[in-house]
Short mmCIF file of C-alpha atoms in Angstrom, two decimals:
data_model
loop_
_atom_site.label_atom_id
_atom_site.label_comp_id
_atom_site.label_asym_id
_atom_site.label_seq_id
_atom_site.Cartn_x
_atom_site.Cartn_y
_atom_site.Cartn_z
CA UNK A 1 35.84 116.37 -68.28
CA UNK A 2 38.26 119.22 -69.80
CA UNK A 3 40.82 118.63 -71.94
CA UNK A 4 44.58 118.29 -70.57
CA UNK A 5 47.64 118.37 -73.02
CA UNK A 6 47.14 116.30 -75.98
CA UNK A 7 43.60 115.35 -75.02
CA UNK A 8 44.77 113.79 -72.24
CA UNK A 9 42.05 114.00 -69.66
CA UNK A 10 41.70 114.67 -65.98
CA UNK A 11 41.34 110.43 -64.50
CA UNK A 12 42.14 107.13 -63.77
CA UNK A 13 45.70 106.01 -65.04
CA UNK A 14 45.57 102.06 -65.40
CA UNK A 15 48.94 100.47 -64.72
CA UNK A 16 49.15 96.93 -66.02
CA UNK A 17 51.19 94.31 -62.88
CA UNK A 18 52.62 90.91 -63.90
CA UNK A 19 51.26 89.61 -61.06
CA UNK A 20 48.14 91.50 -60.41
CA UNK A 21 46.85 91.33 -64.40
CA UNK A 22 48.53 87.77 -65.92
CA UNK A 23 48.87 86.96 -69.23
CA UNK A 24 45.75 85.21 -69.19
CA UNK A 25 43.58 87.90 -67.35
CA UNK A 26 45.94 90.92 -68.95
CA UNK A 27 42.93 92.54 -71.97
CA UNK A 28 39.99 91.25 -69.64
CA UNK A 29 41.51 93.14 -67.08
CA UNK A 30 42.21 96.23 -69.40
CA UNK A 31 39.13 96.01 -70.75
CA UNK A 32 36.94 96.42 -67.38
CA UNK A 33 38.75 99.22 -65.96
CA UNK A 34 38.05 100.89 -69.55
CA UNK A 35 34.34 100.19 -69.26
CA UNK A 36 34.98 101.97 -65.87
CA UNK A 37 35.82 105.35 -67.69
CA UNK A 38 39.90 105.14 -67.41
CA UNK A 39 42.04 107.60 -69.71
CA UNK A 40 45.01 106.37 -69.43
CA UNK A 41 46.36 102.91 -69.70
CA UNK A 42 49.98 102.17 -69.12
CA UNK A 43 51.75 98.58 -70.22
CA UNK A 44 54.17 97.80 -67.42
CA UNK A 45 56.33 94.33 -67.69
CA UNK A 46 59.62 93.98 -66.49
CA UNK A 47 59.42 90.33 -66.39
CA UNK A 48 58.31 88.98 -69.99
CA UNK A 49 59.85 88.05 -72.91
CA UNK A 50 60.42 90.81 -75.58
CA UNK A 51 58.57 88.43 -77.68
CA UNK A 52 55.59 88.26 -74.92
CA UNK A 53 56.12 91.75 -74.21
CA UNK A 54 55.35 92.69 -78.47
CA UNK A 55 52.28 90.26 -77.81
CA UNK A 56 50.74 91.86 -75.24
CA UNK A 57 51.55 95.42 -76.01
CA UNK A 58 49.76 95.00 -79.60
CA UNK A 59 46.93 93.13 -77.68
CA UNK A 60 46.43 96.28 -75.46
CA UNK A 61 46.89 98.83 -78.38
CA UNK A 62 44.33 97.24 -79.74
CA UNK A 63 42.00 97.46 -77.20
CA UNK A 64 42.60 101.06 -76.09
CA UNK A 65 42.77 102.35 -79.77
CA UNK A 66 38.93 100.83 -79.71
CA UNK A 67 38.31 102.36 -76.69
CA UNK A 68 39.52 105.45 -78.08
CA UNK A 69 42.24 105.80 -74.72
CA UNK A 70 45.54 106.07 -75.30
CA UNK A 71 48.03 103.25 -74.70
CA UNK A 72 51.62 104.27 -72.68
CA UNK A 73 54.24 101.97 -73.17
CA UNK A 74 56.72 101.90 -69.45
CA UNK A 75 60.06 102.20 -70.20
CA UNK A 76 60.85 101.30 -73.32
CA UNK A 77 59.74 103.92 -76.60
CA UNK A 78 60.88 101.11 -79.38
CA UNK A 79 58.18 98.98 -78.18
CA UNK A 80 55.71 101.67 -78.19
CA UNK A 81 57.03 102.75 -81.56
CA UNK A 82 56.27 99.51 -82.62
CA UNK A 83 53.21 98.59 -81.69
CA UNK A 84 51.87 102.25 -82.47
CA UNK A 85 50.95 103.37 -79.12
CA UNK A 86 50.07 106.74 -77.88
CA UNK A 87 54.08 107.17 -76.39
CA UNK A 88 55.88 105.98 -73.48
CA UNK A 89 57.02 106.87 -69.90
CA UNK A 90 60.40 106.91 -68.53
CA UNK A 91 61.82 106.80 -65.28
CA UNK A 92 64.95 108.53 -64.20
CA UNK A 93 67.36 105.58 -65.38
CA UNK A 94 65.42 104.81 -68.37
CA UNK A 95 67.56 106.95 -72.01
CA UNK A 96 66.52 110.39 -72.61
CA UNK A 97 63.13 111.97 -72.93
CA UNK A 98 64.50 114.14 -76.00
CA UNK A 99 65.80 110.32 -78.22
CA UNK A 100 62.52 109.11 -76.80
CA UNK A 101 60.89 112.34 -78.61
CA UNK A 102 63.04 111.56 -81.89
CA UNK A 103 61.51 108.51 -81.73
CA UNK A 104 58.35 108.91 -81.55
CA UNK A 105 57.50 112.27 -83.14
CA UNK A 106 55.67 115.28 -81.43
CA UNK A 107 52.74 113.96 -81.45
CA UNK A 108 53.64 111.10 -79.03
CA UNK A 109 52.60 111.53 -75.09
CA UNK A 110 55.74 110.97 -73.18
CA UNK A 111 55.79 110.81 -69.21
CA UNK A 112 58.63 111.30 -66.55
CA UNK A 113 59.21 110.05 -63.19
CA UNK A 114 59.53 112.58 -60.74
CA UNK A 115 59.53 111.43 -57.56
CA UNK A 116 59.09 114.04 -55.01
CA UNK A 117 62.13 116.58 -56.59
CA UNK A 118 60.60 119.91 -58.55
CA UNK A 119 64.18 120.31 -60.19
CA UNK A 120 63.54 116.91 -61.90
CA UNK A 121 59.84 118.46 -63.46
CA UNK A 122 61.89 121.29 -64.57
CA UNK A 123 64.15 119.04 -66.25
CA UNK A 124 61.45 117.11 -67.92
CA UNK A 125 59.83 119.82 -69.02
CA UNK A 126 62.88 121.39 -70.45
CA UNK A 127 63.30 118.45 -72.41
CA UNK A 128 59.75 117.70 -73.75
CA UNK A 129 57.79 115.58 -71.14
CA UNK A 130 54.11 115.60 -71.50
CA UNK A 131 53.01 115.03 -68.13
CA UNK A 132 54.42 114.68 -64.75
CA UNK A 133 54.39 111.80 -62.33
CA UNK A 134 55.02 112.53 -58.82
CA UNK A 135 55.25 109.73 -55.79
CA UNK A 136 55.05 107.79 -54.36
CA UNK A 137 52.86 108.90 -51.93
CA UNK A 138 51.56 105.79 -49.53
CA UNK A 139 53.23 102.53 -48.77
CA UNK A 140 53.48 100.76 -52.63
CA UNK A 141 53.68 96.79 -53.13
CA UNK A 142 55.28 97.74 -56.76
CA UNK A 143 57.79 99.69 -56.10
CA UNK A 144 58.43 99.86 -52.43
CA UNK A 145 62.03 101.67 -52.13
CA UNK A 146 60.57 105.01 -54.29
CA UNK A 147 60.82 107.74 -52.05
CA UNK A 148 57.95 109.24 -49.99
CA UNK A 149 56.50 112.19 -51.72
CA UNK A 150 54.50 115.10 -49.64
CA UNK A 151 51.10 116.10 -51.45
CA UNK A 152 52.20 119.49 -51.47
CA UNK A 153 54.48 118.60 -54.50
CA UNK A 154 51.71 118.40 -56.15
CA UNK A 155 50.36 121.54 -55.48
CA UNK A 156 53.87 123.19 -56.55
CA UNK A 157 54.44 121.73 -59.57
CA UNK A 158 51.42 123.32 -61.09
CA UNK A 159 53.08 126.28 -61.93
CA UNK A 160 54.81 124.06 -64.73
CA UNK A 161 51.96 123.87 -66.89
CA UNK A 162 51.76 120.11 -67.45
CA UNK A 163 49.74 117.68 -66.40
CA UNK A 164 50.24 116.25 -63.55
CA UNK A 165 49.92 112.24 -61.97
CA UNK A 166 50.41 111.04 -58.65
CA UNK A 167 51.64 107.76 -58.20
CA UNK A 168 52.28 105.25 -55.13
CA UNK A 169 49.29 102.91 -52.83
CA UNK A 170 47.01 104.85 -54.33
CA UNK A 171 43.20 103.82 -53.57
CA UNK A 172 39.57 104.96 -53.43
CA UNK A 173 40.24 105.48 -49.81
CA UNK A 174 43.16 108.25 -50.29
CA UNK A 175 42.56 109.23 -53.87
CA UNK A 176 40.88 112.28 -53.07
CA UNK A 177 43.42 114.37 -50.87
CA UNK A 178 45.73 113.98 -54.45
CA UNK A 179 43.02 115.25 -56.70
CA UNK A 180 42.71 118.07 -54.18
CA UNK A 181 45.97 118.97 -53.81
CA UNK A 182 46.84 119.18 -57.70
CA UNK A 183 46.66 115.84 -59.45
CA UNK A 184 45.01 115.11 -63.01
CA UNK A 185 45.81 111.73 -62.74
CA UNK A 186 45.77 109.36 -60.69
CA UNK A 187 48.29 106.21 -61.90
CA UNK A 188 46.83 103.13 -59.92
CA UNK A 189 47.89 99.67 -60.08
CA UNK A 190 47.13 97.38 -56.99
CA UNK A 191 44.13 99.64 -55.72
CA UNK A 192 42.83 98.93 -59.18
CA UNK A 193 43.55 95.44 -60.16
CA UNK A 194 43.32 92.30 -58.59
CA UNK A 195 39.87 91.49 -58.06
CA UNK A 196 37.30 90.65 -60.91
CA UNK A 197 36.44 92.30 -64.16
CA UNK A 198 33.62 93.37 -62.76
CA UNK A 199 35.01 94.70 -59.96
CA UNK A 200 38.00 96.36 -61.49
CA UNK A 201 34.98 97.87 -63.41
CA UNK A 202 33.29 99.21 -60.69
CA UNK A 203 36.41 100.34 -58.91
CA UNK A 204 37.41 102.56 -61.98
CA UNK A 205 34.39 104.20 -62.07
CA UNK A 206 34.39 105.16 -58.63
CA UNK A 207 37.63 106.92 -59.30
CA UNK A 208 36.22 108.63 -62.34
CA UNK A 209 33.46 109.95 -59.88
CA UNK A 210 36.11 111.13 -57.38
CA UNK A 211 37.49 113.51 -60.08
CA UNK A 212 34.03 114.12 -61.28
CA UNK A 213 33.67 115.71 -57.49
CA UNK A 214 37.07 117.32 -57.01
CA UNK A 215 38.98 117.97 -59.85
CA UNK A 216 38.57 121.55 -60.54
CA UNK A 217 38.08 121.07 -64.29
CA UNK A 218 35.16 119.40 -63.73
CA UNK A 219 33.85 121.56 -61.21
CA UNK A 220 34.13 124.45 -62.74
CA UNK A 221 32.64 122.65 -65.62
CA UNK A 222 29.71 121.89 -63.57
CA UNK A 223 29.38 125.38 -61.89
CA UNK A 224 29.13 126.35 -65.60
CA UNK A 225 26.53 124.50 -66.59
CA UNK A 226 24.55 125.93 -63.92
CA UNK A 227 21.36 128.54 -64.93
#
């Protein structure tokens, strides 16, 4: 697949749940949906301990530096400083993009929340961000009061020049209008996790194959490689 900003990579964004990947399941979990081709992996806690939440995010940075995918820490850049990870994403109420920057040096990936406003991309770019997340766009068990986002948000925001994610009850079954209408990833949580390893597995790399068939990096790729 071709190369976003910062390697990033046109895929699945794994979004680690409380509920839906526990303690005790949490680098299992990670693991499968790695074996199942995913770029991205994002560490997502609001209910731990600091001191759990430093044990689990050096568990995962562990495992994705292995995998060779970079680890996003949600909301919270000192952790990610920390524990070394790839960078963090922030949502709109979550410090500054530009301290988060400071923080972690340019090399970091940092990610904004979006929602369905263009003037809030323009703002994240204009202060460093990455990549974009946009959403959500279907009914979402974790975080059901975000605002309803039309795919064509997707398709404007392109003209930014940053990567972008879509984000919201996200599954195999409506992945592919996103990837058609703009996305480069795709950040999935409960149409991801929740089963078993090997079906989180086997669920990941169906995603991979949806952007395998629509993302136009990859088909261009493939009309290249054609005699």
């Amino acid at each position: 697949m071709g190369a976003l900003a910062k390697g990033l990579k046109p895929g699945l964004y794994a979004i680690t749940d409380a509920r839906l990947t526990p303690d005790d399941r949490l680098v299992s979990c990670v693991e499968a949906a790695l074996r199942g081709g995913a770029v991205l992996v994002q560490y997502r806690d609001k209910s731990a301990s600091a001191r759990e939440r430093l044990r689990q995010a050096t568990e995962l940075q562990a495992v994705c530096r292995n995998a060779g995918v970079p680890l996003i820490i949600n909301d919270d850049p000192e952790l990610a400083r920390r524990v070394g990870a790839a960078g963090a994403h922030l949502g709109q109420r979550d410090g500054s993009l530009a301290e988060a920057r400071r923080l972690l040096g340019e090399d970091a990936i940092l990610g904004a929340t979006c929602h369905a406003r263009l003037d809030l991309a323009h703002q994240a770019v204009a202060q460093g961000a990455d990549y974009l997340a946009f959403g959500r766009f279907h009914r979402s068990a974790t975080k059901p009061e975000a605002p309803a986002a039309p795919r064509s948000v997707l398709t404007h925001a392109r003209h930014l020049g940053r990567p972008i994610t879509a984000i919201g009850g996200i599954t195999l079954a409506n992945a592919r209008p996103l990837i058609e209408a703009g996305a480069d990833l795709l950040a999935v949580v409960g149409g991801l996790f929740g089963g078993t390893p090997e079906q989180i597995e086997a669920t990941a790399r169906a995603f991979q194959q949806l952007f395998t068939e629509h993302h136009p990096s990859c088909l261009s790729q493939s009309t290249g490689a054609q005699p």
